[in-house]
Coordinates of C-alpha atoms and ligand atoms in Angstrom, one line a residue:
M1 CA -0.1 0.1 -0.2
S2 CA 2.2 2.9 -0.9
E3 CA -0.8 5.3 -1.9
K4 CA -2.7 6.8 1.0
I5 CA -6.4 5.5 1.1
Q6 CA -8.4 8.6 0.1
M7 CA -12.4 8.9 1.5
K8 CA -15.3 10.9 0.1
T9 CA -16.7 11.9 3.3
P10 CA -15.5 11.5 7.5
L11 CA -16.6 10.0 10.3
V12 CA -17.7 11.3 13.2
E13 CA -15.3 10.6 15.7
M14 CA -15.5 11.2 19.9
D15 CA -12.4 10.8 21.4
G16 CA -12.9 9.9 25.6
D17 CA -11.1 8.5 28.4
E18 CA -8.3 6.8 30.5
M19 CA -7.1 4.2 29.0
T20 CA -8.9 3.6 25.8
R21 CA -8.4 7.4 25.0
I22 CA -4.4 6.0 25.4
I23 CA -5.3 3.2 22.7
W24 CA -7.1 5.2 20.7
Q25 CA -4.4 7.4 19.5
M26 CA -2.3 4.5 19.4
I27 CA -4.2 3.0 16.8
K28 CA -4.9 5.5 15.0
D29 CA -1.1 6.5 15.0
I30 CA -0.3 3.4 14.1
L31 CA -2.5 1.8 11.9
I32 CA -5.5 4.0 10.5
L33 CA -2.9 7.1 9.4
P34 CA -0.4 5.5 7.8
Y35 CA -2.3 4.2 5.4
V36 CA -5.8 6.3 5.7
D37 CA -6.0 9.6 4.4
L38 CA -8.6 9.8 7.1
K39 CA -11.2 12.6 7.1
T40 CA -12.9 12.5 10.2
E41 CA -14.7 15.6 12.7
Y42 CA -13.7 15.1 15.6
Y43 CA -15.6 15.7 19.4
D44 CA -13.6 15.4 22.5
L45 CA -16.1 13.7 24.5
G46 CA -13.0 13.4 27.3
L47 CA -14.3 14.4 30.7
V48 CA -12.6 17.2 30.5
H49 CA -13.7 18.7 27.9
R50 CA -17.8 17.6 28.2
N51 CA -17.9 19.4 31.8
E52 CA -15.9 22.3 30.1
T53 CA -19.1 22.4 27.7
D54 CA -21.2 21.5 30.1
D55 CA -21.9 18.3 28.2
Q56 CA -22.7 19.9 24.7
V57 CA -20.3 18.7 23.2
T58 CA -21.8 15.0 23.4
I59 CA -25.1 16.8 21.9
D60 CA -23.1 18.2 19.4
S61 CA -21.8 14.7 18.4
A62 CA -24.1 13.2 18.2
E63 CA -26.1 15.8 16.4
A64 CA -23.3 15.4 13.8
T65 CA -23.3 11.5 14.0
K66 CA -27.3 12.6 12.1
K67 CA -26.0 14.5 9.7
Y68 CA -23.3 11.9 8.2
G69 CA -24.1 8.8 9.0
V70 CA -21.2 6.6 10.9
A71 CA -19.6 7.7 14.3
V72 CA -16.9 6.2 16.3
K73 CA -17.3 6.8 19.5
C74 CA -13.7 5.8 22.2
A75 CA -14.7 4.3 26.0
T76 CA -16.0 7.4 28.3
I77 CA -16.1 8.2 32.2
T78 CA -19.5 8.3 32.9
P79 CA -19.4 10.1 36.3
N80 CA -20.2 9.0 39.5
A81 CA -19.4 10.5 43.4
A82 CA -15.7 9.8 43.1
R83 CA -15.3 11.5 39.7
M84 CA -16.2 15.0 41.4
P85 CA -13.3 15.7 43.0
E86 CA -10.9 13.8 40.2
Y87 CA -12.1 16.0 37.5
N88 CA -13.1 19.3 40.2
L89 CA -16.8 18.8 37.4
K90 CA -19.2 21.5 38.0
E91 CA -22.3 18.6 37.8
M92 CA -22.4 14.9 37.7
W93 CA -22.5 14.1 33.2
K94 CA -25.3 12.1 32.4
S95 CA -23.4 9.1 30.8
P96 CA -22.9 9.9 27.1
N97 CA -23.8 6.3 25.6
G98 CA -27.1 7.7 27.4
T99 CA -27.5 10.6 25.7
I100 CA -26.3 9.9 22.2
R101 CA -29.4 6.6 22.2
A102 CA -31.4 9.3 22.7
I103 CA -30.8 11.7 20.2
L104 CA -30.2 8.6 17.9
D105 CA -33.2 6.7 18.9
G106 CA -30.9 3.6 18.5
T107 CA -30.9 -0.1 19.4
V108 CA -27.2 -1.1 20.5
F109 CA -25.8 -5.3 19.1
R110 CA -23.2 -6.7 21.2
T111 CA -21.2 -9.1 18.9
P112 CA -17.7 -11.1 20.0
I113 CA -14.9 -11.3 18.3
I114 CA -13.9 -15.0 18.1
V115 CA -10.1 -16.2 17.5
K116 CA -8.8 -19.6 17.7
G117 CA -7.4 -20.6 21.0
I118 CA -10.2 -19.5 22.6
T119 CA -13.2 -22.2 23.4
P120 CA -16.4 -20.4 24.8
Y121 CA -17.7 -21.8 27.6
I122 CA -20.1 -23.0 25.2
P123 CA -17.7 -24.8 22.9
T124 CA -20.6 -25.3 20.0
W125 CA -20.9 -21.5 20.1
T126 CA -18.4 -21.9 17.3
K127 CA -20.1 -18.3 15.2
P128 CA -21.3 -15.0 17.0
I129 CA -24.2 -13.9 19.5
T130 CA -25.4 -11.1 18.5
I131 CA -27.2 -9.2 21.0
A132 CA -29.7 -6.2 20.6
R133 CA -31.4 -5.1 23.9
H134 CA -34.3 -2.9 23.8
A135 CA -32.9 0.4 25.8
Y136 CA -36.1 1.6 26.4
G137 CA -39.1 1.1 29.5
D138 CA -40.4 -1.4 31.3
V139 CA -39.1 -2.1 34.5
Y140 CA -36.1 0.4 34.0
K141 CA -38.7 2.7 33.5
N142 CA -41.1 2.0 35.9
T143 CA -43.3 3.4 39.2
E144 CA -43.1 1.1 42.2
M145 CA -44.6 1.4 45.4
Q146 CA -44.6 -0.9 48.8
V147 CA -48.7 -1.4 50.3
P148 CA -49.7 -1.5 53.1
K149 CA -52.0 -4.7 54.6
G150 CA -56.0 -4.1 53.3
S151 CA -55.1 -1.8 50.2
K152 CA -56.7 -2.6 47.0
C153 CA -54.2 -1.6 44.2
E154 CA -55.8 -0.9 40.7
I155 CA -54.2 0.1 37.2
V156 CA -56.2 3.3 36.1
C157 CA -55.6 4.9 32.4
T158 CA -57.4 8.9 31.6
D159 CA -58.2 9.6 28.2
E160 CA -57.1 12.3 26.3
N161 CA -61.3 13.4 27.2
G162 CA -61.1 11.9 30.5
N163 CA -62.4 9.4 30.4
E164 CA -60.8 6.3 33.1
T165 CA -60.2 2.5 32.8
R166 CA -60.0 0.7 35.6
N167 CA -58.6 -2.8 36.1
L168 CA -57.8 -4.8 39.4
I169 CA -54.1 -5.3 40.5
H170 CA -54.7 -6.3 44.0
N171 CA -56.6 -6.7 46.9
F172 CA -53.8 -7.2 49.3
E173 CA -56.5 -8.5 52.3
G174 CA -54.3 -10.1 54.8
T175 CA -51.2 -8.8 53.9
S176 CA -48.9 -6.0 52.8
G177 CA -46.8 -6.7 50.0
I178 CA -45.9 -4.8 46.7
I179 CA -46.7 -3.6 43.2
Q180 CA -44.9 -2.4 39.9
G181 CA -46.4 -0.4 37.0
L182 CA -43.8 -0.7 33.0
H183 CA -45.2 0.9 29.7
N184 CA -43.6 0.6 26.7
T185 CA -44.7 3.0 23.5
D186 CA -45.3 1.5 20.0
K187 CA -43.1 4.2 19.0
S188 CA -40.1 3.1 20.9
I189 CA -40.9 -1.0 20.0
S190 CA -41.1 0.1 16.4
S191 CA -37.8 2.1 16.4
F192 CA -36.4 -1.5 17.9
A193 CA -37.8 -3.3 15.6
R194 CA -36.5 -1.1 12.5
S195 CA -32.8 -1.3 13.8
C196 CA -32.8 -5.0 14.3
F197 CA -34.5 -6.1 10.6
N198 CA -32.0 -3.4 9.5
F199 CA -28.8 -4.8 10.8
A200 CA -30.0 -8.5 9.9
L201 CA -30.0 -7.9 6.0
D202 CA -26.6 -5.3 6.8
T203 CA -25.2 -8.5 8.3
K204 CA -27.0 -11.2 6.6
Q205 CA -28.2 -13.3 9.5
D206 CA -31.5 -14.6 10.9
L207 CA -32.6 -12.2 13.5
W208 CA -34.8 -14.2 16.6
F209 CA -36.9 -12.7 18.7
A210 CA -38.6 -13.4 21.5
T211 CA -41.3 -12.7 24.8
K212 CA -43.2 -14.0 27.5
D213 CA -46.8 -13.1 25.0
T214 CA -48.5 -16.3 26.3
I215 CA -48.5 -15.3 30.0
S216 CA -48.4 -11.5 29.0
K217 CA -51.1 -11.2 26.1
K218 CA -51.4 -7.6 26.1
Y219 CA -48.1 -6.7 26.8
D220 CA -45.5 -8.8 25.5
H221 CA -48.2 -9.7 23.2
R222 CA -47.8 -6.0 21.2
F223 CA -43.5 -6.4 21.0
K224 CA -44.4 -9.3 18.9
D225 CA -47.0 -8.2 17.3
I226 CA -45.4 -5.2 16.0
F227 CA -42.4 -6.5 15.1
N228 CA -44.8 -9.6 13.0
D229 CA -46.4 -6.8 11.5
I230 CA -43.6 -4.2 10.1
Y231 CA -41.7 -7.6 9.5
E232 CA -44.5 -8.5 7.2
A233 CA -44.9 -5.1 5.5
E234 CA -41.4 -3.9 5.2
Y235 CA -38.9 -6.3 5.0
K236 CA -40.7 -10.4 4.1
D237 CA -39.4 -10.1 0.4
K238 CA -36.2 -8.5 1.8
F239 CA -35.5 -11.2 4.0
E240 CA -36.6 -13.5 1.5
S241 CA -34.4 -12.1 -0.9
N242 CA -31.3 -11.6 0.9
G243 CA -31.8 -15.5 2.4
I244 CA -32.7 -14.8 6.3
E245 CA -34.4 -15.3 8.8
Y246 CA -37.3 -14.0 10.9
F247 CA -38.2 -15.9 13.9
Y248 CA -40.1 -15.6 16.5
T249 CA -40.6 -18.1 20.3
L250 CA -40.8 -17.6 23.3
I251 CA -38.6 -16.2 26.2
D252 CA -37.7 -19.6 27.5
D253 CA -37.7 -21.3 24.3
A254 CA -35.4 -18.7 22.8
V255 CA -32.9 -19.2 25.2
A256 CA -33.4 -23.2 25.1
R257 CA -32.6 -22.5 21.3
V258 CA -29.7 -20.6 21.9
I259 CA -28.0 -23.3 24.4
R260 CA -28.0 -26.0 21.5
S261 CA -27.1 -23.8 19.0
N262 CA -24.1 -22.8 17.0
G263 CA -24.2 -19.1 16.9
G264 CA -24.4 -16.9 13.6
Y265 CA -28.0 -15.4 14.2
I266 CA -29.0 -11.9 15.7
W267 CA -30.9 -12.2 19.1
A268 CA -33.4 -9.8 19.7
C269 CA -33.7 -9.2 23.4
K270 CA -36.7 -6.7 25.5
N271 CA -35.1 -4.5 27.9
Y272 CA -34.6 -6.9 30.6
D273 CA -33.6 -9.7 29.1
G274 CA -31.2 -7.7 27.1
D275 CA -29.6 -6.4 30.3
V276 CA -29.2 -10.6 31.4
M277 CA -28.1 -12.1 28.7
S278 CA -25.9 -9.4 27.3
D279 CA -23.9 -10.7 30.4
M280 CA -24.3 -13.8 30.1
V281 CA -23.6 -14.2 26.4
A282 CA -19.9 -11.7 26.3
T283 CA -19.0 -14.2 29.6
A284 CA -19.7 -17.4 27.6
Y285 CA -16.8 -16.4 25.4
G286 CA -14.5 -14.6 27.1
S287 CA -13.0 -11.9 27.2
L288 CA -15.3 -8.3 27.1
A289 CA -12.5 -6.8 26.1
M290 CA -12.9 -9.0 22.7
M291 CA -16.9 -7.1 22.3
T292 CA -17.6 -4.9 19.4
S293 CA -21.0 -3.1 19.9
V294 CA -23.0 -0.9 17.0
L295 CA -25.3 1.4 17.9
V296 CA -28.3 1.8 15.8
S297 CA -31.2 3.3 14.3
P298 CA -33.7 3.0 12.4
E299 CA -33.0 5.5 9.4
G300 CA -29.8 3.7 9.7
I301 CA -27.6 5.7 11.6
Y302 CA -24.8 4.1 13.0
E303 CA -22.5 4.7 16.4
Y304 CA -19.3 2.0 16.6
E305 CA -17.3 1.1 19.8
A306 CA -16.0 -1.0 22.3
A307 CA -18.3 -3.0 24.7
H308 CA -16.2 -2.6 28.0
G309 CA -15.4 0.8 29.6
T310 CA -12.7 3.3 29.7
V311 CA -9.9 0.3 31.6
Q312 CA -9.4 2.9 34.6
R313 CA -7.1 0.5 36.6
H314 CA -4.9 -0.8 33.4
Y315 CA -4.8 4.0 33.0
Y316 CA -3.8 4.6 36.6
K317 CA -1.1 2.2 35.7
H318 CA -0.1 3.9 33.0
L319 CA -0.2 7.0 34.8
K320 CA 3.0 5.5 37.3
G321 CA 5.4 5.3 33.9
E322 CA 4.0 1.0 34.1
E323 CA 3.6 -1.0 31.5
T324 CA 0.6 -2.1 30.3
S325 CA -0.8 -4.8 28.3
T326 CA -4.6 -3.2 27.8
N327 CA -6.7 -5.0 25.0
S328 CA -7.3 -2.9 21.8
V329 CA -8.8 -5.2 19.9
A330 CA -12.9 -4.1 20.5
T331 CA -11.4 -0.3 19.8
L332 CA -9.5 -1.2 16.8
F333 CA -13.0 -3.0 15.7
A334 CA -15.0 -0.2 16.2
W335 CA -12.8 1.9 14.0
T336 CA -12.6 -0.5 11.2
G337 CA -16.0 -1.0 11.4
A338 CA -16.8 2.3 11.3
L339 CA -14.4 2.5 7.9
R340 CA -16.5 0.0 6.2
K341 CA -19.4 1.1 6.8
R342 CA -18.5 4.7 5.8
G343 CA -16.6 2.6 2.8
E344 CA -19.9 0.6 1.9
L345 CA -22.1 4.3 1.9
D346 CA -20.0 6.2 -0.1
N347 CA -18.5 3.3 -2.7
T348 CA -14.9 4.1 -1.7
P349 CA -14.2 0.0 -2.1
D350 CA -10.5 1.2 -1.2
L351 CA -12.1 1.2 2.2
V352 CA -14.0 -1.1 3.2
E353 CA -10.8 -3.2 1.6
F354 CA -8.6 -1.8 4.3
A355 CA -10.9 -2.3 7.4
D356 CA -11.1 -6.0 6.5
K357 CA -7.1 -6.8 6.0
L358 CA -6.5 -5.0 9.7
E359 CA -9.6 -7.4 11.1
K360 CA -8.3 -10.1 9.5
A361 CA -4.2 -8.9 10.8
T362 CA -5.7 -8.4 14.1
I363 CA -7.4 -11.9 14.1
K364 CA -4.5 -13.7 12.8
T365 CA -1.8 -11.5 15.9
I366 CA -3.7 -13.9 17.9
E367 CA -3.9 -17.1 16.5
D368 CA -0.1 -16.5 16.0
G369 CA 0.4 -16.6 19.7
V370 CA 1.3 -13.0 20.0
M371 CA -1.6 -11.2 22.5
T372 CA -2.1 -8.9 25.8
G373 CA -2.7 -10.0 29.5
D374 CA -6.4 -11.1 28.9
L375 CA -6.0 -12.8 26.4
Y376 CA -3.1 -14.4 27.3
L377 CA -4.7 -15.6 30.4
L378 CA -7.9 -17.4 28.6
S379 CA -5.7 -18.4 25.6
S380 CA -5.6 -22.0 24.5
L381 CA -2.1 -21.7 22.3
E382 CA 1.5 -23.5 23.5
N383 CA 3.3 -20.9 21.3
K384 CA 1.0 -17.9 22.9
K385 CA 3.0 -14.5 24.3
K386 CA 1.9 -11.8 26.2
V387 CA 2.6 -8.3 25.0
N388 CA 2.5 -4.5 26.5
T389 CA -0.2 -2.3 24.6
E390 CA 1.5 -0.7 22.1
D391 CA 3.3 -3.7 20.7
F392 CA 0.2 -6.0 20.3
L393 CA -0.5 -2.9 17.9
K394 CA 2.5 -3.0 16.1
A395 CA 2.8 -6.5 15.8
V396 CA -0.8 -6.2 14.0
N397 CA 0.6 -3.3 11.7
E398 CA 3.4 -6.0 11.0
R399 CA 1.4 -8.7 9.4
L400 CA -0.7 -5.7 7.8
A401 CA 1.9 -4.2 6.3
A402 CA 2.8 -7.6 4.7
M403 CA -1.0 -8.8 3.3
Ligands
NAP1 P1 -14.2 -1.4 32.2 O1 -13.5 -0.2 31.6 O2 -14.7 -2.3 31.1 O3 -13.2 -2.2 33.2 C1 -13.5 -3.8 34.1 C2 -12.3 -4.2 34.4 O4 -12.5 -5.1 33.4 C3 -11.5 -4.1 33.5 O5 -10.3 -3.2 35.3 C4 -10.1 -4.8 33.1 O6 -10.1 -6.0 34.3 C5 -11.6 -5.9 32.4 N1 -10.8 -5.2 31.2 C6 -12.0 -3.8 30.8 N2 -11.7 -3.0 29.3 C7 -10.5 -4.8 29.1 C8 -9.7 -4.2 27.7 N3 -9.3 -4.1 26.8 N4 -8.6 -4.7 28.1 C9 -7.9 -5.6 29.5 N5 -9.1 -6.0 30.3 C10 -9.9 -5.1 30.9 O7 -14.8 -1.1 33.5 P2 -15.2 -0.2 34.9 O8 -14.1 -1.0 35.8 O9 -16.8 -0.5 35.8 O10 -15.2 1.3 34.3 C11 -14.2 2.3 34.4 C12 -14.9 3.0 33.5 O11 -14.9 2.8 32.1 C13 -16.0 3.8 34.7 O12 -15.6 5.3 34.5 C14 -17.4 4.1 33.4 O13 -18.4 4.9 34.0 C15 -16.7 3.7 32.0 N6 -17.3 2.8 31.0 C16 -17.6 3.8 29.9 C17 -18.6 2.7 28.9 C18 -19.0 3.3 27.7 O14 -18.2 4.3 27.6 N7 -18.9 2.5 26.4 C19 -18.9 1.3 29.0 C20 -18.8 1.1 30.9 C21 -18.0 1.5 31.4 P3 -8.5 -5.9 35.2 O15 -8.3 -4.6 36.3 O16 -8.7 -7.3 36.5 O17 -7.2 -6.8 34.8
MG2 MG1 -26.5 -6.5 32.9

């Protein structure tokens, strides 16, 4: 590769915090800038700059993503009490991911990166399982109460004309207890469905969806119906011509089938199911550092990132001048995902090919036995060697340059 690859449209680049911010710069310097005439619109989402801009930079970066269609994001600190004095914060700013997701109305898809030598805890999962979590409503936006003995609890809906509909939840005659009100919206469920159908078409994988509609005949059934109606009206033909399938089943049947499967599909989950199952699936594949994440809006806007956080403990070592062996693979795949998508949208096949090669070089490096400490502990390869953060990226570059 002598001449640098040209880009037509900029990527939205969202820089971040701590160890991942260090890795971010290394990835660009070692693996991207030597090969690509990189065009980005840069937003510094590091906590210092978020605080300086009263978090406006996060909103601006999400708006830019809407404009350009593709973003790549570094992990960022979601401040807690300990971060207030550490960064001298004006406010405990909200999670940038939450802000961006709300603006893009997107769904998060998490996919493990599979390499030889690291066997999932479920060894028959030879292909990745991508989990899509609906990130709105249900128990995460609930209203709940403890109620005293003798209470009569009802669910009441007042429509716009003031008409009330009441249903009994429970008469707490002999005992005190608890109640909970949940909601979701047709709009949010429809967006979730479209993001899932689009991502399935994009990655040419089957889409599975499951709820408990036999028990929840109105609530969960509504999810099932919305998915089905949108599928029939907008996606059935496209799925058939791409040879992929939309498959609905009950959540407990889905869990059983997932365990017996070889992977290679997208599993759309309601909010709580996705919360629980994404942690189970991520753990089974071995390492959070090998999990990529992409936020997809119903209009087909993409924001790529790693699923892990800023790896704070490694950063403090780095600040003390100690050597780190932090895994950069998920962050690197966020870059390749974004560059590939940019290339597809702009019809620049060189960029797509570069992203493919960079991913292959990364996987080859690990399969050659060169890896960071987290993978070193998991790998069954005999000739494995633990390297530091920077040397791993240099080892990838040796292979990339030879391709
Ligand atoms: P984390 O950064 O994901 O790290 C948790 C632990 O997992 C690390 O201490 C490390 O274990 C291991 N690990 C994660 N990524 C790794 C990598 N790339 N290479 C090697 N080991 C890795 O989660 P956290 O410590 O809970 O959160 C730290 C900060 O990240 C918080 O401020 C949080 O708000 C933020 N966060 C951001 C995002 C995001 O932007 N998407 C997501 C989650 C968390 P060892 O220390 O044992 O080596
Ligand atoms: Mg969870």
